[in-house]
XYZ file of C-alpha atoms in Angstrom:
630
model
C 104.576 1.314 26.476
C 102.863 -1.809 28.132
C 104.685 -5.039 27.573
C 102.209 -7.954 25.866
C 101.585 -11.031 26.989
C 104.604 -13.768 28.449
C 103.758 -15.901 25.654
C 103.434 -13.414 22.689
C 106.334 -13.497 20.139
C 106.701 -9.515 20.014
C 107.290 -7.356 23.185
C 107.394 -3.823 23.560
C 109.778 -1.284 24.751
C 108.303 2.597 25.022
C 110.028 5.259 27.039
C 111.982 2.845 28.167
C 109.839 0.681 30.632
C 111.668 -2.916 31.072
C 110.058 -5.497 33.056
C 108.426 -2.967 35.007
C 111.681 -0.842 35.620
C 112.723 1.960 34.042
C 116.254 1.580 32.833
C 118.455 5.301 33.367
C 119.565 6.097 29.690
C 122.993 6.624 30.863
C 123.325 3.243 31.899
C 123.198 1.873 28.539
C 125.441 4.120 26.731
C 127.985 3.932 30.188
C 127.844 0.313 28.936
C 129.674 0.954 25.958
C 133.692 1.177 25.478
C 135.494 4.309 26.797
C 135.980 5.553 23.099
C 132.659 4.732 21.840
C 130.981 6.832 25.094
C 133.543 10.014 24.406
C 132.894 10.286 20.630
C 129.080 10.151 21.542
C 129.393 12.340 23.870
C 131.519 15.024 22.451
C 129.122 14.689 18.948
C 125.562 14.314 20.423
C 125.554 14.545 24.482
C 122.971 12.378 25.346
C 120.898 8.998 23.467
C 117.611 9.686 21.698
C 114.885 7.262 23.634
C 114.973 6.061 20.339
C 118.398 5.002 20.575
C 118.295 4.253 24.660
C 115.636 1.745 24.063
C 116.863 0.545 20.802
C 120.443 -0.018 22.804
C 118.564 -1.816 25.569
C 117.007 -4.220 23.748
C 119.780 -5.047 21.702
C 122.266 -5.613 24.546
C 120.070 -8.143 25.354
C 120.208 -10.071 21.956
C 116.972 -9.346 21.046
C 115.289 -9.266 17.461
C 114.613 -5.114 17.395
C 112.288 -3.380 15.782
C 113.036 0.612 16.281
C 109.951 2.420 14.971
C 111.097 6.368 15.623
C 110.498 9.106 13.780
C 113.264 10.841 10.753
C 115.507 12.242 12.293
C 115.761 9.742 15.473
C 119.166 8.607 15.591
C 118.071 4.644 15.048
C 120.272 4.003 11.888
C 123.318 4.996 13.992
C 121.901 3.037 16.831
C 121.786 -0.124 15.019
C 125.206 0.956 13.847
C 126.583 1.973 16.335
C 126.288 -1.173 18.806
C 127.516 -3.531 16.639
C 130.792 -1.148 16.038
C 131.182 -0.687 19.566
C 131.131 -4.520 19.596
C 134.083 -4.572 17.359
C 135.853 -2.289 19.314
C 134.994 -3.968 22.394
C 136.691 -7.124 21.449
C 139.460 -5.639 19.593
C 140.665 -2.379 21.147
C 143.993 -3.304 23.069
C 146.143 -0.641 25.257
C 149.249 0.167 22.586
C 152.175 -2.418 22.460
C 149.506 -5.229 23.476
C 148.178 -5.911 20.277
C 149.488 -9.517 18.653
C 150.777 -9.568 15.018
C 147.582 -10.639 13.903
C 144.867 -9.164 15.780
C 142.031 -9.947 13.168
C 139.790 -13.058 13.705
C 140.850 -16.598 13.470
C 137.927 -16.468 10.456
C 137.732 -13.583 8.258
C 134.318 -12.586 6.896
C 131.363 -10.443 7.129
C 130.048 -9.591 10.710
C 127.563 -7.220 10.202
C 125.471 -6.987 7.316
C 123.012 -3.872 6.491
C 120.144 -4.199 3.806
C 119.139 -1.500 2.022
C 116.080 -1.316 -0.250
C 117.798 1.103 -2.297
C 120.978 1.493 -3.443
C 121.174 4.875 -3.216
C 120.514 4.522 0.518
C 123.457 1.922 0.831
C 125.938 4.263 -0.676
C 124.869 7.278 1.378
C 124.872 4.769 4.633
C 128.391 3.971 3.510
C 129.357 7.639 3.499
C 127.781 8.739 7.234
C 129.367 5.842 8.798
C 133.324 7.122 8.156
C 132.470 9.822 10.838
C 131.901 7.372 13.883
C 134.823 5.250 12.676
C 136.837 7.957 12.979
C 135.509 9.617 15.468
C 136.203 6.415 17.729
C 139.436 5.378 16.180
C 140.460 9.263 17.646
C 138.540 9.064 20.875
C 140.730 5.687 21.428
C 143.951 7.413 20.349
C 143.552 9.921 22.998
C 142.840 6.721 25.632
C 145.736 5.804 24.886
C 144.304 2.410 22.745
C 145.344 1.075 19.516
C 142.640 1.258 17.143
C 141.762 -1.456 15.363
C 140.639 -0.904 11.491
C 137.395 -1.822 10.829
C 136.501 -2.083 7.106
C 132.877 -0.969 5.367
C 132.418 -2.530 1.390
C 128.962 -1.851 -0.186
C 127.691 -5.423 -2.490
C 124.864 -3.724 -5.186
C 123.915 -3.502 -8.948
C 126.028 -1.031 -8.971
C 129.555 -2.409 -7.614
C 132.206 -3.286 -10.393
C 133.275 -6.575 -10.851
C 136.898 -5.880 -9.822
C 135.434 -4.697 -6.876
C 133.248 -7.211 -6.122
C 135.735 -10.183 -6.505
C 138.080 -8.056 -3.475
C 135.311 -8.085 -1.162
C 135.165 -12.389 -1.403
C 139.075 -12.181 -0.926
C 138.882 -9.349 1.535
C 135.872 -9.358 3.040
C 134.967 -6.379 4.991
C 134.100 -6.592 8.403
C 130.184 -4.181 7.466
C 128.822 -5.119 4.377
C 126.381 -2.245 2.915
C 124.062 -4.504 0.503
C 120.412 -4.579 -1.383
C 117.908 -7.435 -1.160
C 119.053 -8.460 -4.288
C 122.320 -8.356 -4.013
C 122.027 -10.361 -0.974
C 120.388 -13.183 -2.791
C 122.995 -13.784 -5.818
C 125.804 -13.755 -2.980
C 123.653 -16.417 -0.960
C 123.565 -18.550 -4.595
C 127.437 -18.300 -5.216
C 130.707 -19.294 -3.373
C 130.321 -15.816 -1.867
C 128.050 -16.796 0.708
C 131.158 -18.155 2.557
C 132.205 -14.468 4.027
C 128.769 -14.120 5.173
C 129.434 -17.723 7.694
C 130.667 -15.104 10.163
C 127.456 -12.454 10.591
C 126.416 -11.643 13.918
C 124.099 -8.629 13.142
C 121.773 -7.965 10.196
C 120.188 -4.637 10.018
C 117.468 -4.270 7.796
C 116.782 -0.346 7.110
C 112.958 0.940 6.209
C 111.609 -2.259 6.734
C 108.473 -1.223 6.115
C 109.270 -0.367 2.188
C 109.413 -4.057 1.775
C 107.468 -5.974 4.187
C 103.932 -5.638 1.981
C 105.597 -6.942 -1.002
C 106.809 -10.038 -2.669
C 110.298 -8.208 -2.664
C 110.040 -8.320 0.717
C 109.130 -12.174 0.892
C 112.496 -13.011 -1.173
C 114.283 -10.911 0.972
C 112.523 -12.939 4.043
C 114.043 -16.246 2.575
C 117.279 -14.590 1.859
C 117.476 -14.072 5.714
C 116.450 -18.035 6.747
C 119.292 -19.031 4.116
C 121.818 -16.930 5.663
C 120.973 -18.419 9.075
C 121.018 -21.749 7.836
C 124.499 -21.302 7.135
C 125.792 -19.437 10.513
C 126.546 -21.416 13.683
C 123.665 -19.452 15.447
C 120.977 -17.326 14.127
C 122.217 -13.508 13.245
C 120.755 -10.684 15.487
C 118.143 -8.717 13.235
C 117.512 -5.486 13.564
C 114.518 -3.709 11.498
C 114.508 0.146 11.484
C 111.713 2.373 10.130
C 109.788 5.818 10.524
C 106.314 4.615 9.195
C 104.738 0.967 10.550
C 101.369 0.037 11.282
C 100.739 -2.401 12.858
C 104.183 -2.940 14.648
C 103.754 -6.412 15.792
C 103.386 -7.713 12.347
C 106.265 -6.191 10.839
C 108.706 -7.147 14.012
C 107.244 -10.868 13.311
C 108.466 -10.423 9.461
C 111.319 -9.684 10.523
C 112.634 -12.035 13.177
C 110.726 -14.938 11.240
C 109.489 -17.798 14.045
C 111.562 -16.183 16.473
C 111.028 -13.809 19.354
C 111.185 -10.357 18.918
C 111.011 -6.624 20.816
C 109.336 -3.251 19.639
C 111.431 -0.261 20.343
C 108.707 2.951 19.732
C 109.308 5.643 22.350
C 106.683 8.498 22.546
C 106.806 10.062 19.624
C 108.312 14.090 19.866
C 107.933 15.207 15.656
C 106.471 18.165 15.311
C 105.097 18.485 11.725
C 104.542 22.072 9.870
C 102.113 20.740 7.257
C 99.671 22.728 5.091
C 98.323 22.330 1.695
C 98.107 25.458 -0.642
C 96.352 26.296 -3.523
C 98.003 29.169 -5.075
C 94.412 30.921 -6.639
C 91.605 31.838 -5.111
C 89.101 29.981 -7.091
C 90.112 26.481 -8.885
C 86.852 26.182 -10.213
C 87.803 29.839 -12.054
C 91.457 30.066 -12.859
C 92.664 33.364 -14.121
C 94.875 33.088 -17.079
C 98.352 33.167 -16.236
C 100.311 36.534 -16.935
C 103.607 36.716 -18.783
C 106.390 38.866 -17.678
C 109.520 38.311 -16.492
C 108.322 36.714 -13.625
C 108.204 33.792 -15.925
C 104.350 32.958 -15.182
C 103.792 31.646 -18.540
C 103.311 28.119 -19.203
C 105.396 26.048 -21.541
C 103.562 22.615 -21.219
C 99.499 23.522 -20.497
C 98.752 26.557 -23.005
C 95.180 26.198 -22.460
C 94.094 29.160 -20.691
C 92.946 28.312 -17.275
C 95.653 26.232 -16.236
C 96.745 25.810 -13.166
C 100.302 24.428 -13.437
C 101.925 28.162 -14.029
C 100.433 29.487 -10.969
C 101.700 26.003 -8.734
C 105.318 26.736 -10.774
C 105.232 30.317 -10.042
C 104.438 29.463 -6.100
C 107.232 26.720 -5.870
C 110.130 28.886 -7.272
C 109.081 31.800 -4.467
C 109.321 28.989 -1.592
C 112.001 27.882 -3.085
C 113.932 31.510 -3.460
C 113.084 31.893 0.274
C 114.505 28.904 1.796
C 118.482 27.903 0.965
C 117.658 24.042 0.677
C 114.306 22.310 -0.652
C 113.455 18.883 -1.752
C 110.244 18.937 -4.606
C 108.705 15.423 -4.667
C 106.937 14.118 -7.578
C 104.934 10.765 -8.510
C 106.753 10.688 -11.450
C 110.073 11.061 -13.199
C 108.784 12.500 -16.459
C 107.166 14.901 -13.900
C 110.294 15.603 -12.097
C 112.400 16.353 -14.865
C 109.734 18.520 -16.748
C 109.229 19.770 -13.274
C 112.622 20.703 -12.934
C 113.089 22.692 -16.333
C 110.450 24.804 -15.472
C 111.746 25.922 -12.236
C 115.145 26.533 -13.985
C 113.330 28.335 -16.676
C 110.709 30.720 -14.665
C 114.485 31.693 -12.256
C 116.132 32.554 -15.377
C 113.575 35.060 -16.440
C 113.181 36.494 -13.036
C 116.905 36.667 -13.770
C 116.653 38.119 -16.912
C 118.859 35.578 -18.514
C 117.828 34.565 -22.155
C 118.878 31.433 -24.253
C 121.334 34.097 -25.518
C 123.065 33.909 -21.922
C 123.991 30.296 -22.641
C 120.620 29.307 -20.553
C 119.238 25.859 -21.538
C 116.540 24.805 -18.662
C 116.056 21.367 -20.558
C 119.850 20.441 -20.301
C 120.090 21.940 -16.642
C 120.088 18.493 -14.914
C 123.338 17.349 -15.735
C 126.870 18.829 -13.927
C 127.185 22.463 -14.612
C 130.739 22.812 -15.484
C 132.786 25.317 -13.104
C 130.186 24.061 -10.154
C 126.620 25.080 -8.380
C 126.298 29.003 -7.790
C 126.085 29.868 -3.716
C 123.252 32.357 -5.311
C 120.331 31.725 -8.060
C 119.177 34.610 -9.158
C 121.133 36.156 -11.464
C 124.204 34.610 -10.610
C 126.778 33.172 -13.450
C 128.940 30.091 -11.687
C 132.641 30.183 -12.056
C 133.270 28.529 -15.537
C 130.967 30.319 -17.042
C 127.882 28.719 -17.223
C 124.564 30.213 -16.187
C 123.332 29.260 -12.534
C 120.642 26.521 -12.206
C 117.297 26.684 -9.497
C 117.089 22.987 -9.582
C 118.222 19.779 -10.140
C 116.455 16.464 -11.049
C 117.054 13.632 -9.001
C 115.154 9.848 -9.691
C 116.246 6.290 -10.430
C 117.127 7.490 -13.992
C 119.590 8.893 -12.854
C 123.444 7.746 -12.836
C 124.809 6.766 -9.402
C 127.748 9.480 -9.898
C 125.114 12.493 -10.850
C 122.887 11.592 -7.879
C 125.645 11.300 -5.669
C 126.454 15.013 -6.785
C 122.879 16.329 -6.430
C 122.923 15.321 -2.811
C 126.568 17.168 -2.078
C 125.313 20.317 -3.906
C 122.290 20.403 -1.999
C 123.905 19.471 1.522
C 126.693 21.635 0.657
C 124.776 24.734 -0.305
C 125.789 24.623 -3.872
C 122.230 24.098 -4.963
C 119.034 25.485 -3.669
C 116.507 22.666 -4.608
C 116.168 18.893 -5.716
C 112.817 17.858 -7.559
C 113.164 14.436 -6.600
C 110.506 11.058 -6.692
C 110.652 8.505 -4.067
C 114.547 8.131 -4.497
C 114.892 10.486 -1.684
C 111.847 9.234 -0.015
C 113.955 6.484 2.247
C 116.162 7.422 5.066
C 118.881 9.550 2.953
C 120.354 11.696 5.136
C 120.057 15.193 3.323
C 121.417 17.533 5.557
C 119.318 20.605 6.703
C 116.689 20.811 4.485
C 114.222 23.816 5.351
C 111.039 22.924 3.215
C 109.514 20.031 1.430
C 107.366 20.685 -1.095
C 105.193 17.726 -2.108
C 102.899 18.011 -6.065
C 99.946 16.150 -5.989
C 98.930 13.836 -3.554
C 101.611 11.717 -1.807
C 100.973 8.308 -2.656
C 100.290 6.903 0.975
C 100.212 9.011 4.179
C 103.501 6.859 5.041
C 105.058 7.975 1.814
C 104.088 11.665 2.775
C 105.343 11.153 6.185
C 108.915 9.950 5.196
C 109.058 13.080 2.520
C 107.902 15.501 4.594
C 110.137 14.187 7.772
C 112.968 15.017 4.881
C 112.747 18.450 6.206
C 114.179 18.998 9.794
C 116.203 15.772 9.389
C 117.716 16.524 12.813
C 116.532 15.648 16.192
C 113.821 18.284 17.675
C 113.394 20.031 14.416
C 110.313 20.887 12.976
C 109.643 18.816 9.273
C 107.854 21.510 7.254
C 106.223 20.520 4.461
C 103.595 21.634 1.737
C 101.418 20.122 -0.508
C 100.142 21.632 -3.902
C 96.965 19.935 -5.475
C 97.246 19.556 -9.426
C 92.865 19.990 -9.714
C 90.123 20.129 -7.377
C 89.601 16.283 -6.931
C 93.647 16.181 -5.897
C 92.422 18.627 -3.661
C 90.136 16.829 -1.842
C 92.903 13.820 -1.842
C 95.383 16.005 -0.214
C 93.090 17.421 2.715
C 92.897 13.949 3.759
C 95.898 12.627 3.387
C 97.146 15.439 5.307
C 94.945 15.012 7.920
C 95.984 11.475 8.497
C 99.912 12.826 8.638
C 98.923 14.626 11.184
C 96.991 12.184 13.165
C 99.682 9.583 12.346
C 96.842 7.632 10.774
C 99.257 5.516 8.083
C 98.274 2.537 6.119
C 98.235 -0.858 7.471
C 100.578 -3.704 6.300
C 99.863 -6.411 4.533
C 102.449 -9.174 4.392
C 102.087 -11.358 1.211
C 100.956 -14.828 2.044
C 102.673 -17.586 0.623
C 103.814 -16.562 -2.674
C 104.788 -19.377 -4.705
C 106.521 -17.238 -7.732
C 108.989 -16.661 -5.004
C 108.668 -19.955 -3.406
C 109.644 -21.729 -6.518
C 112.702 -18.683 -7.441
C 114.517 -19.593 -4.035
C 114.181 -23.139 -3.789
C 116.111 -23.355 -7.407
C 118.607 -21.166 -6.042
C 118.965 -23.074 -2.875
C 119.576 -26.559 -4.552
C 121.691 -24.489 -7.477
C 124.278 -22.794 -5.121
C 127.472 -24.339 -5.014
C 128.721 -26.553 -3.001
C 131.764 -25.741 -1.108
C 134.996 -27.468 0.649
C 136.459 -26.981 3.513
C 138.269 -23.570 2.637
C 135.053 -22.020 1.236
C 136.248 -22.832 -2.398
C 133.100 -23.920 -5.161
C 132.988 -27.722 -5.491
C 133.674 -28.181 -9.587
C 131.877 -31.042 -11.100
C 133.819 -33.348 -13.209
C 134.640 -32.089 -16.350
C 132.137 -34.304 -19.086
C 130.346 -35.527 -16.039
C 126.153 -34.237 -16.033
C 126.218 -33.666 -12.507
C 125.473 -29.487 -12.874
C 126.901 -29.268 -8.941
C 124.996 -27.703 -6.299
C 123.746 -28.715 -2.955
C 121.365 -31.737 -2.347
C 118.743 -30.691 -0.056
C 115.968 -33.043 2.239
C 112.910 -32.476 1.535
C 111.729 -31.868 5.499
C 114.680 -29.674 6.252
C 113.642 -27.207 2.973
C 110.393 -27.257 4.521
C 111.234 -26.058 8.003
C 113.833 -23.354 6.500
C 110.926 -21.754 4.338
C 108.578 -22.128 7.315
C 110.832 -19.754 9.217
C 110.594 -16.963 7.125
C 107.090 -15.342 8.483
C 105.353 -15.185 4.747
C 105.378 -18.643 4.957
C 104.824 -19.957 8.263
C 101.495 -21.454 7.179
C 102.701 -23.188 4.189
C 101.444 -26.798 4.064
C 103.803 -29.715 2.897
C 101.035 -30.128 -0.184
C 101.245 -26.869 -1.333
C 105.541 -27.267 -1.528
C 104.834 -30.654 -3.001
C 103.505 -28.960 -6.064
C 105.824 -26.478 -6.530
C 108.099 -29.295 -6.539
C 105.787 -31.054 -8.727
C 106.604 -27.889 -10.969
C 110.347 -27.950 -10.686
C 110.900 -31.435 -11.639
C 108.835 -30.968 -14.863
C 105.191 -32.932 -13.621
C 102.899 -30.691 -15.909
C 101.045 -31.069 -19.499
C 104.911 -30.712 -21.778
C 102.531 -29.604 -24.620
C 100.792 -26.628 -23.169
C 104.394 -25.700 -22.011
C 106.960 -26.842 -24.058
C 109.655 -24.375 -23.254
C 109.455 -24.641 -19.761
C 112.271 -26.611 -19.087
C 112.820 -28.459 -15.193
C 115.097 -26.918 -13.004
C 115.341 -29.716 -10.497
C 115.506 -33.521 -9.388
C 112.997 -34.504 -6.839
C 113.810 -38.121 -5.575
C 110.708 -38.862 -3.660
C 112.037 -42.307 -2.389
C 115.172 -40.100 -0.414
C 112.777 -37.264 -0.259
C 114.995 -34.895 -1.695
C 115.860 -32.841 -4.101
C 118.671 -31.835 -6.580
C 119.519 -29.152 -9.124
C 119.516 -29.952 -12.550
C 121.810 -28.397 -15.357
C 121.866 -24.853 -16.198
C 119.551 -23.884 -12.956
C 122.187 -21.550 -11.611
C 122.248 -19.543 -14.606
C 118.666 -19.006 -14.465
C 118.754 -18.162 -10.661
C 121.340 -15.856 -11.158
C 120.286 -14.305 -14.388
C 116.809 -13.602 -12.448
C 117.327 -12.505 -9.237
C 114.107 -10.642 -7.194
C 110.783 -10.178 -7.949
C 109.269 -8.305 -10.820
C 108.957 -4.692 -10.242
C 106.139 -2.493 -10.332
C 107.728 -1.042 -13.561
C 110.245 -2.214 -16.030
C 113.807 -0.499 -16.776
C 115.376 0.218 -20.028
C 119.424 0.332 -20.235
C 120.142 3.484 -21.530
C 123.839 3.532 -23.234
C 126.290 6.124 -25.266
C 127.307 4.992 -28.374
C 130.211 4.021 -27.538
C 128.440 1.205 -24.872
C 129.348 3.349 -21.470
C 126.161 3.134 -19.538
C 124.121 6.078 -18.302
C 121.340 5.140 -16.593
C 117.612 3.308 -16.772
C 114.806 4.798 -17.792
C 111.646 3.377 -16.814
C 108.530 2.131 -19.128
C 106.389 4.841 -17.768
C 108.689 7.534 -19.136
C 110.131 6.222 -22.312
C 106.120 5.627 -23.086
C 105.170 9.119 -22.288
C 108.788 11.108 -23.127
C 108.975 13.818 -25.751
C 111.827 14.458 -28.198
């Protein structure tokens, strides 16, 4: 890689050229502590350039930007640096270590954001093995190891759980843009004073969206409170064009490119499973199960694609299915489950239900499909479904069986699209038409997770003009040919969202504590912000670096209530604006509504779906409760 310009914000690093130099890999990793270099070593030998160059760069204190294939190593290079950090200024010889050997000031020091939970809990999981693995490598130096403590902030944490990580704060906190926000607009935001290191994983999933604006914000409101700027960190598989997502990420400050020559070797083909879609031959029935349940119209093509899927399926021992849909998924996953069973011979009088195979099959997952009965009794299942619908507990168990060997396949949608590391996974097979060449990049790469493998992938068209669609779109995998970002340009939706929560947050004393308003008193607390500072925090965050002091003047305009009261009569103001001070207040009952709506509005709404005795199960999303069948 060629570095830009002296005066450009973003610099490159590629195969390791710096300055003109080459740096030796070993140096960087030699730079590390004595435990950090044996675990390494003992686990992986030698650095991915991916994780050399990353390393480099971030020694320096650089803004990073690691763009590196699946299967890279850069999530456990971000990781792994700022642990070794810890270590580095912790790790005493044994007997040395004083009777309190934590910091002066407790709190967060590195903070990972995840754009899906799912991701944040499976991050949580993969990083006990290198805090262990240097906690024992330190042992046998003869070194006390010091504990270093991983909590996970999402939608998903309980509240018991959440109020221990604000009185024991962990030293990594695993968190979601949103989650991120409401601890930023409550007393909470005082363990985050202490961050030195933000990693933000596939970046690219929110940089070309509003999400990812509020998220920006998020970031300029967490630096406003440290006593210098936090280190970011941006990882991802699929950018285009690099420069403009490492300026997203490090905001008005500089920032370096990590992308080493890229070594993936993708297996990719799309298959049609007749020899004439413009002629389909009526499906035969048998007990190979090549009947169809949900297309009876002769001609169909979905029993052939079914039939197809279960035989790569049966020859591989792991494969992830990706759909564009849940209802697909799940209707996708019944028939796999059903077509096995007759190939099985097993009948509903077996006990076989393919509609009720998604959820845990008591006794466990067979080590064989066909024809095998599990333990306690109940008929084996082909595959499981795994989406957003799902509970956190049952996805967490899909992805065990399936890493474990317990289960053969997942039919999944894009909630194994991101970064989840899946184990060794043999095939991906992709219906329809992925829904960007990035999106079929990061599925596909789900296969030969591991560095040097082969990802092999294939892609079955659902009618001729999906056909056409997929040729191209595998193409462009090949070719590397992936969309280009768009970062949203001053959205004022989200403009107007964090500005309440800004002036809405509470304030806090001296030990971190909320500052209580008076009790009777119409002061609704909060902070009192100027005017110009608000102005150069938003203009940090790179969505808004163009923003012009009119344009915030009327969404303050907004806020303080300066519009027609008829036309809008149950808009209520949400802040003070004293233009002679040039500031601005919150007024009552604004943190409720900040809290109550955190984020952006998503592509597709969620419906709470509960037992009746209130325990929740899941969400279900408009799309499918529209389109779902008794």
């Amino acid at each position: 890689g060629t570095p830009q310009a002296p005066d450009s914000r973003t610099s490159t690093v590629g195969g390791m050229r710096l300055n003109g130099t080459v740096a030796r890999k070993s140096t960087i990793l030699e730079s590390m502590h004595p435990a950090t270099q044996r675990w390494f070593t003992e686990v992986f030998g030698k650095p991915t350039r991916a994780q050399s160059g990353a390393w480099s760069a971030i020694a320096r204190g650089d803004n990073t930007l690691v763009v590196a294939p699946t299967g890279s190593g850069k999530t456990l290079a971000a990781f792994l640096w700022a642990i070794d950090s810890l270590y580095r200024e912790r790790l005493v010889p044994v007997g040395d270590r004083p009777s309190d050997p934590t910091d002066a000031r407790p709190g967060v020091r590195v903070l990972y954001v995840s754009p899906l939970k799912a991701l944040a809990v499976d991050v949580e999981r993969n990083l006990s093995a290198p805090l262990v693995g240097i906690a024992n490598a330190a042992a046998n130096l003869g070194l006390d190891a010091p504990t270093i403590r991983v909590g996970v902030r999402s939608g998903d944490t309980p509240a018991a759980d959440r109020r221990r990580l604000q009185t024991h704060p962990p030293d990594i906190l695993i968190t979601t843009p949103e989650s991120l926000y409401l601890m930023l607009t409550s007393s909470v935001r005082e363990t985050l004073a202490t961050v030195t290191t933000v990693i933000v994983d596939e970046v690219h999933a929110v940089a070309a969206t509003k999400r990812g604006t509020h998220l920006a914000l998020s970031l300029e409101r967490l630096d406003a409170r440290l006593d210098a700027p936090a280190q970011r960190i941006g990882l991802s598989a699929t950018v285009r064009p690099e420069s403009l997502v490492a300026e997203f990420l490090s905001g008005d400050r500089p920032s370096t490119v990590v992308k080493p020559p890229a070594t993936k070797t993708f297996d990719l083909t799309v298959e049609v499973p007749v020899e004439d879609m413009a002629n389909i031959p009526p499906a035969a029935t048998g007990a190979d199960g090549l009947d169809d349940a949900f297309s009876p119209t002769a001609g169909s093509l979905w029993p052939h694609v079914e039939a197809a899927i279960v035989d790569r399926i049966e020859a591989n021992r792991s494969t992830i299915v990706f759909a564009n849909s849940r209802r697909l998924a799940e209707r996708l996953t019944a028939r796999l489950n059903e077509i096995s069973a007759k190939r099985a011979g097993l009948t509903p009088d077996d006990g076989f239900d393919p509609l009720a195979a998604n959820p845990a099959v008591p006794g466990g997952m067979p080590a064989t499909i066909n024809g095998a009965v599990v333990t306690g009794g109940a008929p084996a299942v082909l595959a499981r479904a795994h989406h957003g619908s799902v509970s956190k507990d049952q996805r967490a168990e899909i992805e065990d069986s399936l890493k474990s060997g317990r289960l053969r396949c997942v039919v999944a949608t894009s909630s194994l699209e991101l970064g989840i590391d899946m184990g060794a996974v043999d095939l991906v097979i992709q219906v329809e038409t992925p829904p960007s060449v990035a999106s079929g990049l990061q599925r596909i790469g789900r296969a030969g997770h591991n560095v040097g493998d082969v990802s092999k992938g294939r892609i079955f068209p659902k009618f001729r003009a999906d056909l056409l669609e997929c040729a191209v779109v595998a193409k462009r995998m090949r070719a590397g040919e992936i969309e280009t970002t768009v970062v949203p340009r001053n959205p004022l939706d989200v403009l107007a969202q964090q500005v309440v929560a800004m002036v809405a947050s509470p304030a806090l004393d001296e030990e971190g504590k909320a500052i209580s308003p008076a009790r009777g008193s119409d002061d609704p607390g909060g902070e009192e912000w100027s005017v110009p500072e608000l102005f150069d925090l938003v203009r940090r965050a790179y969505p808004f670096a163009e923003l012009p002091r009119e344009l915030l003047d009327q969404v303050l305009d907004m806020l303080d209530g300066r519009y027609p009261s008829e036309e809008f009569a149950e808009l209520r103001p949400r802040i003070v604006w004293d233009r002679v001070a040039d500031t601005v207040r919150a007024r009552k009952g604004a943190r409720q509504v900040a809290i109550a709506n955190a984020g952006t509005i998503p592509d597709r709404g969620l419906y709470g779906v509960h037992l009746p005795d209130g325990r929740r199960v899941g969400e279900l999303d408009e799309e499918m409760v529209y389109e779902a069948r008794p």
